[in-house]
Coordinates of C-alpha atoms and ligand atoms in Angstrom, one line a residue:
M1 CA -9.2 -4.4 54.9
I2 CA -7.4 -6.9 57.2
N3 CA -4.9 -5.4 59.5
I4 CA -2.0 -7.7 60.5
S5 CA 0.8 -7.8 62.9
L6 CA 4.0 -9.6 62.1
M7 CA 5.7 -11.0 65.1
G8 CA 9.4 -11.5 64.1
A9 CA 11.2 -9.5 61.2
G10 CA 14.2 -11.8 60.7
R11 CA 14.8 -13.7 57.6
I12 CA 11.5 -15.4 57.1
G13 CA 9.7 -12.3 58.6
K14 CA 11.0 -9.9 56.1
M15 CA 9.5 -12.2 53.3
H16 CA 6.2 -12.5 55.1
A17 CA 6.1 -8.6 55.3
E18 CA 6.6 -8.1 51.5
I19 CA 3.9 -10.9 50.9
I20 CA 1.5 -9.1 53.4
S21 CA 2.1 -5.8 51.8
A22 CA 1.6 -6.8 48.4
H23 CA -1.7 -8.2 49.3
P24 CA -4.7 -6.0 48.1
D25 CA -7.2 -6.7 51.0
V26 CA -4.3 -6.8 53.6
N27 CA -2.3 -4.1 55.7
L28 CA 0.5 -4.7 57.7
Q29 CA -0.2 -2.6 60.7
Y30 CA 2.3 -3.5 63.3
V31 CA 5.9 -5.2 63.4
Y32 CA 7.2 -6.5 66.5
D33 CA 10.8 -7.9 67.2
I34 CA 13.1 -8.0 70.3
N35 CA 15.6 -7.0 68.0
K36 CA 14.6 -3.3 67.3
D37 CA 16.7 -2.7 64.3
N38 CA 15.2 -5.9 62.4
A39 CA 11.5 -4.4 63.6
L40 CA 12.4 -0.8 62.4
Q41 CA 13.9 -1.9 58.9
V42 CA 11.1 -4.1 58.0
A43 CA 8.4 -1.6 59.2
K44 CA 9.8 1.1 57.2
Q45 CA 10.1 -0.9 54.1
N46 CA 6.4 -1.9 54.3
N47 CA 4.7 1.2 55.7
A48 CA 4.2 -0.4 59.2
E49 CA 4.6 0.8 62.5
I50 CA 6.8 -0.9 65.3
V51 CA 5.3 -1.7 68.8
N52 CA 7.3 -2.5 72.0
S53 CA 5.4 -5.6 73.2
P54 CA 3.7 -8.7 72.2
E55 CA 0.4 -7.6 74.0
E56 CA 0.6 -4.2 71.9
A57 CA 0.9 -6.2 68.6
I58 CA -1.5 -8.9 69.3
M59 CA -4.1 -7.5 71.7
S60 CA -4.9 -4.1 69.7
D61 CA -8.2 -3.9 68.6
K62 CA -7.1 -2.6 65.3
I63 CA -5.5 -6.0 64.6
D64 CA -7.6 -9.0 63.0
A65 CA -4.9 -11.2 62.4
I66 CA -1.0 -12.0 63.4
L67 CA 1.7 -13.8 61.6
I68 CA 4.2 -15.6 63.8
A69 CA 7.7 -15.6 62.1
S70 CA 9.6 -15.4 65.2
A71 CA 12.1 -17.7 66.9
T72 CA 10.6 -21.1 67.4
P73 CA 10.7 -20.9 71.2
T74 CA 8.3 -18.0 71.0
H75 CA 5.5 -19.5 68.9
T76 CA 3.3 -21.1 71.5
Q77 CA 3.1 -18.1 73.6
F78 CA 2.1 -16.0 70.7
I79 CA -0.5 -18.5 69.0
T80 CA -2.2 -18.6 72.5
M81 CA -2.2 -14.9 73.1
G82 CA -3.7 -14.4 69.8
A83 CA -6.2 -17.1 69.9
K84 CA -7.2 -15.8 73.5
S85 CA -7.8 -12.3 71.9
G86 CA -9.8 -13.6 69.0
K87 CA -7.2 -13.0 66.3
A88 CA -6.6 -15.3 63.4
V89 CA -3.3 -16.9 63.5
F90 CA -0.7 -17.6 61.0
C91 CA 2.3 -19.7 62.6
E92 CA 5.6 -20.6 61.0
K93 CA 6.7 -24.1 61.5
P94 CA 7.6 -25.9 63.9
I95 CA 5.2 -25.0 66.3
D96 CA 7.7 -25.7 69.0
L97 CA 10.4 -28.2 69.3
D98 CA 9.1 -29.5 72.9
I99 CA 6.0 -31.9 72.4
H100 CA 4.9 -30.9 76.0
K101 CA 4.6 -27.0 75.1
V102 CA 2.6 -28.0 71.9
N103 CA 0.3 -30.1 74.0
E104 CA -0.1 -27.5 76.5
C105 CA -0.6 -24.7 73.9
M106 CA -3.6 -27.1 72.2
K107 CA -5.3 -27.5 75.5
E108 CA -5.3 -23.7 75.9
I109 CA -6.9 -22.9 72.7
N110 CA -8.6 -26.1 72.5
E111 CA -12.2 -24.4 72.6
I112 CA -11.3 -21.3 70.7
N113 CA -12.7 -21.0 67.1
I114 CA -10.2 -18.9 64.8
P115 CA -8.6 -19.5 61.8
L116 CA -5.2 -21.1 62.8
Q117 CA -2.6 -22.0 60.0
I118 CA 0.9 -23.6 60.3
G119 CA 3.5 -22.5 58.0
F120 CA 3.9 -25.9 55.9
N121 CA 4.7 -23.9 52.6
R122 CA 5.5 -26.8 50.7
R123 CA 1.9 -27.9 50.3
F124 CA 1.1 -25.0 48.5
D125 CA 3.9 -25.5 45.9
N126 CA 2.0 -26.5 42.6
S127 CA 4.3 -29.2 41.4
H128 CA 4.3 -30.9 44.8
A129 CA 0.5 -30.3 45.1
K130 CA 0.2 -32.0 41.6
V131 CA 1.7 -35.1 43.1
Q132 CA -0.7 -35.2 46.2
Q133 CA -3.5 -34.8 43.7
A134 CA -2.4 -37.6 41.3
R135 CA -2.4 -39.9 44.5
L136 CA -5.8 -38.5 45.5
K137 CA -7.2 -39.3 42.0
K138 CA -5.6 -42.5 41.6
E139 CA -3.7 -41.4 38.5
I140 CA -0.6 -43.7 39.2
G141 CA -3.3 -46.3 40.8
E142 CA -2.3 -47.4 44.2
L143 CA 0.4 -45.4 46.1
E144 CA 3.4 -48.1 46.7
M145 CA 6.5 -45.8 47.5
L146 CA 7.1 -42.2 48.1
I147 CA 10.7 -40.7 47.6
I148 CA 11.6 -37.3 48.9
T149 CA 14.8 -35.7 48.5
S150 CA 15.3 -32.3 50.2
R151 CA 19.1 -31.0 50.3
D152 CA 20.0 -27.3 51.2
P153 CA 22.4 -25.3 49.2
E154 CA 24.9 -25.1 52.0
P155 CA 25.1 -25.4 55.9
P156 CA 23.6 -22.6 58.0
G157 CA 26.2 -20.9 60.7
L158 CA 26.8 -22.2 64.2
E159 CA 24.5 -19.7 65.9
Y160 CA 21.6 -21.0 63.7
L161 CA 22.1 -24.5 64.3
N162 CA 22.5 -24.0 68.2
A163 CA 19.1 -22.2 68.1
A164 CA 17.0 -24.2 65.4
G165 CA 16.6 -27.3 67.6
G166 CA 18.1 -30.0 65.5
F167 CA 18.2 -31.3 61.7
F168 CA 14.7 -33.5 62.1
R169 CA 12.7 -31.1 64.2
D170 CA 13.6 -28.0 62.2
T171 CA 14.4 -29.2 58.8
T172 CA 13.0 -32.7 58.0
I173 CA 9.9 -31.7 59.7
H174 CA 8.7 -30.3 56.3
D175 CA 9.3 -33.7 54.6
F176 CA 7.5 -35.2 57.4
D177 CA 4.5 -33.1 56.8
L178 CA 4.8 -33.2 52.9
S179 CA 4.6 -37.0 53.4
R180 CA 1.6 -37.0 55.4
F181 CA 0.1 -34.3 52.9
I182 CA 0.5 -36.8 50.0
L183 CA -0.8 -39.6 51.9
G184 CA -3.8 -38.2 53.0
D185 CA -5.7 -40.3 55.5
D186 CA -3.1 -43.2 55.6
P187 CA -1.2 -42.2 58.8
I188 CA 2.8 -42.9 59.0
I189 CA 3.2 -45.5 61.7
Q190 CA 6.8 -46.6 61.5
V191 CA 10.0 -44.7 61.3
T192 CA 13.7 -45.8 61.0
A193 CA 16.4 -42.9 60.8
F194 CA 19.9 -42.4 60.5
G195 CA 21.6 -39.0 61.0
E196 CA 25.7 -38.5 60.3
N197 CA 28.2 -35.6 60.4
L198 CA 30.2 -36.2 57.0
F199 CA 31.6 -32.7 56.4
D200 CA 30.2 -29.6 58.6
E201 CA 32.2 -28.8 61.6
N202 CA 29.6 -26.6 62.9
A203 CA 27.0 -29.2 62.9
K204 CA 29.4 -31.2 65.0
K205 CA 29.9 -28.5 67.3
A206 CA 26.0 -28.2 67.8
D207 CA 25.8 -32.0 68.1
D208 CA 23.7 -31.8 65.1
F209 CA 23.7 -33.9 61.8
D210 CA 24.5 -32.7 58.1
T211 CA 23.1 -35.7 56.5
A212 CA 20.1 -37.9 57.2
M213 CA 18.1 -40.7 55.6
F214 CA 14.9 -42.1 56.7
I215 CA 12.7 -45.0 55.8
L216 CA 9.0 -44.9 57.2
K217 CA 5.8 -46.9 56.5
S218 CA 2.3 -45.8 56.5
R219 CA -0.6 -47.9 58.0
E220 CA -1.6 -49.3 54.5
G221 CA 2.0 -50.2 53.8
V222 CA 3.1 -47.5 51.6
L223 CA 7.0 -47.1 52.1
I224 CA 8.3 -43.5 52.1
H225 CA 12.1 -42.8 51.7
I226 CA 13.6 -39.2 52.8
N227 CA 16.9 -37.9 52.5
N228 CA 18.2 -34.6 53.6
S229 CA 21.8 -32.9 53.2
R230 CA 22.9 -29.7 54.5
R231 CA 25.2 -29.1 51.5
A232 CA 24.3 -29.7 47.7
V233 CA 26.7 -27.9 45.6
Y234 CA 24.3 -27.5 42.9
G235 CA 21.7 -25.7 44.7
Y236 CA 18.6 -26.5 46.7
D237 CA 17.4 -29.9 45.5
Q238 CA 13.8 -30.6 46.2
R239 CA 12.4 -33.6 44.4
V240 CA 9.3 -35.6 45.3
E241 CA 8.3 -39.0 43.4
A242 CA 5.5 -40.9 43.9
F243 CA 5.3 -44.3 42.5
G244 CA 2.2 -46.5 41.9
S245 CA 0.5 -49.6 40.6
K246 CA -0.1 -47.7 37.3
G247 CA 3.1 -45.2 37.0
M248 CA 4.9 -42.6 38.6
I249 CA 4.7 -38.7 38.9
I250 CA 7.8 -36.6 39.8
S251 CA 7.9 -32.9 40.9
N252 CA 11.4 -31.8 40.0
N253 CA 13.8 -29.2 40.7
Q254 CA 13.1 -25.8 39.0
T255 CA 15.5 -23.6 37.1
I256 CA 14.8 -19.8 36.1
T257 CA 14.1 -20.7 32.7
S258 CA 13.7 -23.9 30.6
V259 CA 16.7 -23.5 28.6
E260 CA 18.8 -26.4 27.8
S261 CA 22.5 -26.2 26.3
Y262 CA 24.1 -28.6 23.8
T263 CA 27.9 -28.5 23.0
N264 CA 30.6 -30.7 21.8
K265 CA 31.4 -31.2 25.5
I266 CA 28.2 -31.8 27.0
T267 CA 24.3 -32.4 26.3
S268 CA 21.3 -31.4 27.8
S269 CA 22.9 -29.2 30.4
K270 CA 20.5 -26.8 32.1
E271 CA 21.0 -23.5 34.2
P272 CA 21.5 -23.9 38.0
I273 CA 18.4 -24.8 40.1
L274 CA 16.7 -22.3 42.2
H275 CA 19.3 -21.4 45.1
F276 CA 17.2 -21.8 48.3
F277 CA 13.7 -21.7 49.8
I278 CA 12.6 -18.1 49.4
E279 CA 13.6 -18.5 45.5
R280 CA 12.4 -22.1 45.4
Y281 CA 9.3 -21.5 47.0
T282 CA 8.1 -18.0 46.3
Q283 CA 4.8 -19.2 44.5
A284 CA 4.0 -21.4 47.6
Y285 CA 4.6 -19.0 50.2
K286 CA 2.2 -16.4 48.5
D287 CA -0.7 -19.0 47.9
Q288 CA -0.2 -20.2 51.6
F289 CA -0.9 -16.6 52.6
N290 CA -3.7 -16.0 50.0
H291 CA -5.2 -19.4 51.4
F292 CA -5.0 -17.8 55.3
I293 CA -6.6 -14.6 54.0
E294 CA -9.6 -16.5 52.2
C295 CA -10.0 -18.5 55.7
I296 CA -10.3 -15.6 57.5
K297 CA -12.8 -13.9 54.9
N298 CA -14.8 -17.0 55.0
N299 CA -14.3 -17.8 58.4
I300 CA -13.1 -21.4 57.4
K301 CA -10.7 -23.6 59.0
P302 CA -7.2 -23.7 57.0
S303 CA -6.3 -26.6 55.3
V304 CA -2.9 -26.7 57.4
T305 CA -3.8 -27.1 60.9
F306 CA -2.1 -27.0 64.7
E307 CA -2.9 -31.1 64.5
D308 CA -0.7 -31.0 61.1
G309 CA 2.1 -29.2 63.2
R310 CA 1.9 -31.5 66.1
N311 CA 1.7 -34.5 64.3
A312 CA 4.9 -33.9 62.2
L313 CA 6.5 -33.0 65.2
I314 CA 5.7 -36.3 66.8
I315 CA 7.1 -37.9 63.6
A316 CA 10.2 -36.0 64.2
N317 CA 10.6 -37.1 67.9
A318 CA 10.0 -40.7 66.7
A319 CA 13.1 -40.4 64.2
Y320 CA 15.3 -39.1 67.1
E321 CA 14.2 -42.1 69.2
S322 CA 15.0 -44.4 66.1
H323 CA 18.4 -43.0 65.9
K324 CA 19.2 -43.1 69.5
Q325 CA 17.9 -46.8 70.0
K326 CA 19.1 -47.8 66.5
K327 CA 15.9 -49.4 65.8
T328 CA 12.5 -48.8 63.9
I329 CA 10.2 -47.0 66.2
E330 CA 6.1 -47.5 66.0
I331 CA 4.4 -43.8 66.0
T332 CA 1.2 -43.2 67.8
Y333 CA -0.3 -39.6 67.9
E334 CA -2.2 -39.5 71.4
Ligands
NAD1 N1 8.6 -22.2 56.2 C1 9.7 -22.2 55.8 O1 10.3 -22.3 54.8 C2 10.7 -21.4 56.9 C3 12.2 -21.0 56.5 C4 12.8 -20.2 57.7 C5 12.3 -20.2 58.8 N2 11.3 -20.8 59.2 C6 10.6 -20.7 60.6 O2 10.5 -19.2 60.9 C7 10.9 -19.0 62.2 C8 12.1 -17.9 62.1 O3 13.1 -18.5 61.3 P1 14.1 -17.3 60.7 O4 14.9 -17.9 59.9 O5 13.2 -16.1 60.1 O6 15.0 -16.7 62.0 P2 16.0 -15.6 62.3 O7 16.7 -15.7 63.3 O8 16.3 -14.6 60.8 O9 14.7 -14.5 62.7 C9 13.9 -14.7 63.9 C10 13.7 -13.3 64.3 O10 12.8 -13.5 65.7 C11 13.2 -12.3 66.8 N3 12.7 -12.9 67.9 C12 13.4 -13.6 68.8 N4 12.8 -13.7 69.8 C13 11.6 -13.0 69.9 C14 10.8 -12.4 70.7 N5 10.6 -13.1 71.9 N6 9.8 -11.7 70.3 C15 9.8 -11.2 69.0 N7 10.8 -11.5 68.2 C16 11.8 -12.4 68.5 C17 14.6 -12.4 66.4 O11 15.1 -11.2 66.9 C18 14.8 -12.4 64.6 O12 14.4 -11.2 64.2 C19 11.4 -20.2 63.1 O13 10.6 -20.6 63.6 C20 11.9 -21.1 61.6 O14 11.7 -22.5 61.8 C21 10.2 -21.2 58.1

């Protein structure tokens, strides 16, 4: 049995607790959250114990692995503590919003050999993964364009916006990573970014965007377009299109069933698309955790690494620079 401590019992921590508890080879031992009510509720629902400090949760001899789902500014501290006490670490994206903290953490854990996985769950979505496989096997010939649409159903509250650290680093970071995943060993080298406040007063107050568009270019010349909105009235819009010399492959939106209705007013209407990330990426969240557990059992390096988390943040930082300077920015990864 692999014993896990969960750090953070908020929105995503609660979901991770359920996934951990449902795994036959894993036991959720401890839950730690500075908000005791959150910790208690999640621990109670999953037959776990609460602990009162990060040290108790992470450094206990009972613990084999930690899953970090606490607020972003806590991630590097918990990664370092986990790695130094020899625990396998799964950490939610982003590693941090500050590249200096990420670099510092990288130095601290550089020599330590533990499974460390970053929570870019979209890589584990069966449909998005098919697009990546098609690119790898050249099913669509040479990749020429990649188009990612990623729009949330509704904007978050002001409190979330003030804490999250900005649209590009908190949200688009998933799309930067997904682009990197599909491009494989062809790195992104340029970005041009636009961000706007078109409708959300809270985003305006938080000095953030509600709408964004990006053009990126890879070293081999693949052009990538990403568009994001914080409000798509028809649900969580998640589409990926790869276009190449021999065709196109699309990972489309998903509905609960595949039913289509035809009436005298409308043809081919479907049910609403799945509402938000927990519903849309259920399979991906489970499979990324299964991958983490397999890596622990077989002592192998997870497929989504610290470096992937760092590189996605570097692209997000370059995107902010592009927006600020109103020009295309060259990206380097040193
Ligand atoms: N991969 C995804 O799809 C996805 C989706 C949502 C959130 N996330 C990431 O997960 C993390 C948490 O997001 P959320 O939406 O669950 O936020 P949340 O605010 O709902 O939960 C965060 C929890 O962390 C706790 N916390 C804060 N400081 C802490 C500390 N020092 N020690 C222990 N716990 C602490 C808070 O009390 C809260 O319960 C963020 O990094 C976010 O970017 C990832």
